[in-house]
Coordinates of C-alpha atoms in Angstrom, one line a residue:
Chain K
E1 CA 10.8 4.0 -1.2
D2 CA 8.1 2.1 0.6
Q3 CA 7.1 3.9 3.8
V4 CA 4.5 3.7 6.6
T5 CA 3.7 6.7 8.8
Q6 CA 1.5 6.5 11.9
S7 CA -0.1 9.4 13.7
P8 CA -0.4 10.6 16.3
E9 CA 2.7 9.2 18.1
A10 CA 0.7 9.2 21.4
L11 CA -2.9 9.6 22.3
R12 CA -4.5 10.1 25.7
L13 CA -8.2 9.4 26.0
Q14 CA -10.8 9.3 28.8
E15 CA -12.7 6.1 29.1
G16 CA -15.6 6.2 26.7
E17 CA -14.0 8.9 24.5
S18 CA -14.0 7.5 20.9
S19 CA -11.1 8.4 18.5
S20 CA -9.1 7.2 15.5
L21 CA -5.5 6.3 14.8
N22 CA -4.1 6.9 11.3
C23 CA -1.7 4.9 9.2
S24 CA -0.7 6.4 5.9
Y25 CA 1.5 4.4 3.4
T26 CA 3.3 4.7 0.2
V27 CA 4.1 1.4 -1.4
S28 CA 4.1 -0.1 -4.8
G29 CA 1.9 -3.2 -5.1
L30 CA 0.2 -3.5 -1.7
R31 CA -0.5 -7.1 -0.8
G32 CA -1.9 -6.4 2.7
L33 CA -2.1 -3.9 5.5
F34 CA -1.9 -5.3 9.1
W35 CA -2.8 -3.9 12.5
Y36 CA -1.2 -5.2 15.7
R37 CA -1.5 -4.4 19.3
Q38 CA 1.7 -4.5 21.5
D39 CA 1.8 -4.4 25.3
P40 CA 5.0 -3.3 27.0
G41 CA 7.7 -6.0 27.0
K42 CA 5.6 -8.4 24.8
G43 CA 5.4 -9.4 21.2
P44 CA 2.8 -7.8 18.8
E45 CA -0.6 -9.4 18.9
F46 CA -2.4 -9.6 15.5
L47 CA -5.6 -7.7 15.2
F48 CA -6.6 -7.3 11.5
T49 CA -5.5 -7.7 7.9
L50 CA -7.0 -5.6 5.1
Y51 CA -6.3 -6.3 1.5
S52 CA -8.2 -3.8 -0.7
A53 CA -9.6 -0.3 -0.5
G54 CA -13.0 -0.1 1.0
E55 CA -12.5 -3.1 3.2
E56 CA -13.5 -2.9 6.9
K57 CA -13.0 -5.3 9.8
E58 CA -14.3 -5.1 13.4
K59 CA -13.4 -6.7 16.6
E60 CA -15.0 -5.7 19.9
R61 CA -14.4 -1.9 20.2
L62 CA -12.0 -1.8 17.3
K63 CA -12.8 -1.2 13.6
A64 CA -10.2 -1.0 10.9
T65 CA -10.7 0.6 7.5
L66 CA -8.6 0.9 4.4
T67 CA -8.4 3.4 1.5
K68 CA -5.8 3.6 -1.3
K69 CA -3.5 5.8 0.8
E70 CA -4.3 5.2 4.4
S71 CA -5.9 3.1 7.1
F72 CA -7.7 4.1 10.2
L73 CA -8.2 2.2 13.4
H74 CA -11.3 3.5 15.1
I75 CA -11.7 2.9 18.8
T76 CA -15.2 3.2 20.1
A77 CA -15.9 3.8 23.8
P78 CA -12.4 2.7 24.8
K79 CA -11.6 1.1 28.2
P80 CA -8.4 1.3 30.2
E81 CA -7.5 -2.2 29.0
D82 CA -7.3 -0.9 25.5
S83 CA -4.1 1.0 26.5
A84 CA -1.2 -0.3 24.4
T85 CA 0.9 0.6 21.4
Y86 CA -0.9 0.0 18.1
L87 CA 1.4 -0.9 15.2
C88 CA 0.5 -0.7 11.5
A89 CA 2.5 -2.6 8.8
V90 CA 2.2 -3.2 5.1
Q91 CA 3.4 -6.0 2.9
A92 CA 4.2 -5.1 -0.7
G93 CA 5.7 -6.7 -3.8
Q94 CA 6.1 -10.4 -4.0
A95 CA 4.7 -13.1 -1.8
G96 CA 6.9 -13.9 1.2
T97 CA 8.4 -10.5 1.6
A98 CA 8.6 -9.0 5.1
L99 CA 6.4 -6.4 6.6
I100 CA 7.3 -2.7 6.7
F101 CA 6.3 -1.2 10.0
G102 CA 5.3 2.3 11.2
K103 CA 6.6 3.5 14.5
G104 CA 3.3 3.0 16.3
T105 CA 0.8 5.0 18.2
T106 CA 0.8 4.6 22.0
L107 CA -2.7 4.8 23.4
S108 CA -3.5 5.6 27.0
V109 CA -7.0 5.3 28.3
S110 CA -7.8 6.6 31.8
S111 CA -10.9 5.9 33.8
Chain B
D1 CA -1.1 -25.5 21.9
G2 CA 0.2 -23.9 18.7
G3 CA 2.4 -20.9 18.7
I4 CA 5.8 -19.3 18.5
T5 CA 8.3 -19.6 21.4
Q6 CA 11.4 -17.5 21.9
S7 CA 14.1 -18.1 24.4
P8 CA 15.6 -16.8 26.6
K9 CA 13.3 -14.0 27.7
Y10 CA 16.4 -12.0 28.7
L11 CA 20.0 -12.4 27.5
F12 CA 23.2 -10.7 28.6
R13 CA 26.1 -10.4 26.2
K14 CA 29.7 -9.6 27.2
E15 CA 32.1 -7.7 24.9
G16 CA 33.3 -9.8 22.0
Q17 CA 30.9 -12.6 22.7
N18 CA 28.5 -14.2 20.2
V19 CA 25.1 -15.1 21.5
T20 CA 22.2 -17.1 19.9
L21 CA 18.5 -16.4 20.3
S22 CA 16.2 -19.3 19.8
C23 CA 12.9 -19.2 17.8
E24 CA 10.6 -22.2 17.4
Q25 CA 7.2 -22.5 15.9
N26 CA 4.7 -25.4 15.7
L27 CA 2.3 -23.7 13.4
N28 CA 3.6 -25.5 10.3
H29 CA 4.5 -22.1 8.8
D30 CA 6.9 -21.9 5.9
A31 CA 8.3 -18.5 6.4
M32 CA 10.1 -17.1 9.4
Y33 CA 11.4 -13.6 10.2
W34 CA 13.6 -11.8 12.7
Y35 CA 13.0 -8.2 13.6
R36 CA 14.7 -5.8 15.9
Q37 CA 12.8 -3.2 17.9
D38 CA 14.4 -0.1 19.5
P39 CA 12.6 2.6 21.5
G40 CA 10.8 5.1 19.3
Q41 CA 11.5 3.1 16.1
G42 CA 9.4 0.7 14.1
L43 CA 10.3 -2.9 13.8
R44 CA 13.3 -3.4 11.5
L45 CA 13.9 -6.6 9.5
I46 CA 17.1 -8.5 10.2
Y47 CA 16.7 -11.7 8.2
Y48 CA 13.9 -13.8 6.8
S49 CA 13.5 -17.3 5.4
Q50 CA 10.8 -18.6 3.1
I51 CA 11.9 -22.2 3.0
V52 CA 14.3 -24.6 4.8
N53 CA 18.0 -24.1 4.0
D54 CA 17.3 -20.7 2.4
F55 CA 17.3 -17.2 3.9
Q56 CA 17.7 -13.5 2.8
K57 CA 19.2 -10.5 4.4
G58 CA 16.9 -7.7 5.6
D59 CA 17.6 -4.1 6.1
I60 CA 19.9 -4.4 9.1
A61 CA 21.7 -7.8 8.7
E62 CA 25.2 -6.6 9.4
G63 CA 26.5 -8.3 12.6
Y64 CA 23.9 -11.0 12.6
S65 CA 23.7 -14.5 11.2
V66 CA 20.9 -17.1 10.9
S67 CA 20.3 -20.7 9.9
R68 CA 17.2 -22.6 8.8
E69 CA 18.0 -26.3 9.0
K70 CA 14.5 -27.3 10.2
K71 CA 11.1 -25.8 9.2
E72 CA 10.2 -25.2 12.9
S73 CA 13.4 -23.4 13.9
F74 CA 15.1 -20.2 12.9
P75 CA 17.9 -19.2 15.4
L76 CA 19.5 -15.8 15.3
T77 CA 23.2 -15.3 16.3
V78 CA 24.3 -11.8 17.3
T79 CA 28.0 -11.7 16.6
S80 CA 30.7 -9.5 18.1
A81 CA 30.6 -7.5 14.9
Q82 CA 27.2 -6.0 16.0
K83 CA 28.4 -3.0 17.9
N84 CA 25.0 -1.9 19.3
P85 CA 23.1 -5.1 20.1
T86 CA 20.9 -3.9 22.9
A87 CA 17.3 -4.2 21.7
F88 CA 14.2 -6.2 21.8
Y89 CA 14.3 -9.1 19.3
L90 CA 11.1 -10.5 17.8
C91 CA 10.6 -13.6 15.7
A92 CA 7.6 -14.1 13.5
S93 CA 6.2 -16.7 11.1
S94 CA 3.6 -17.0 8.4
I95 CA 2.2 -19.3 5.8
R96 CA 3.1 -18.5 2.2
G97 CA 0.3 -17.7 -0.2
Q98 CA -2.4 -15.2 -0.7
Q99 CA -2.9 -14.4 2.9
E100 CA 0.4 -14.1 4.8
T101 CA -0.4 -12.8 8.2
Q102 CA 2.7 -12.8 10.4
Y103 CA 2.4 -14.0 14.0
F104 CA 4.9 -13.0 16.6
G105 CA 6.6 -14.6 19.5
P106 CA 7.0 -13.0 22.9
G107 CA 10.4 -11.6 22.2
T108 CA 13.9 -11.7 23.7
R109 CA 15.5 -8.6 25.3
L110 CA 19.3 -8.5 24.8
L111 CA 21.4 -6.4 27.1
V112 CA 25.1 -5.7 27.0
L113 CA 27.2 -6.1 30.2

């Protein structure tokens, strides 16, 4: 069965304290791995798509990496405005299939 | 301004009542999706549609129905058969092809009176 597991469930950081969020997956035929940011009461906001092992993408303080079994979202020198829930999802199998989501990591950054 | 709109933002359902959630997109995307989000759980797929007049059940389709009469619109009806409808409902859309990033609307929160 296709599965996505995110860890930790919650992470509390001080402003400027870098860390990483983990997304491990077991799927057959990975088409893409997606990272989203979700603020309370809002829809997920797209961050990155990764398609193959070794791929990396960056946006401001965020960097996403992908291996054959997991993805990391590295947060460098976070600020309070980075506080949110970060969702990982994979698409597997045929084109047009829906995403399989992990439960998310809730990040809190205090000043 | 391109995007996905969902309405209403909040919806209240009485016992035995059917309610319909609206989802519209002007991104010219072929595929549209409905997810349900409950506290402490990942998003779960209700229904999806890859082209007009065609849709498939997701993991938790029981108690829900959809239609796809227009490319831009994918309404979701929560029927009285859905016994636990309180949740945050999210609509998404994507192009079809090699890169199928899904973009989400702002969501509708459904509460039971």
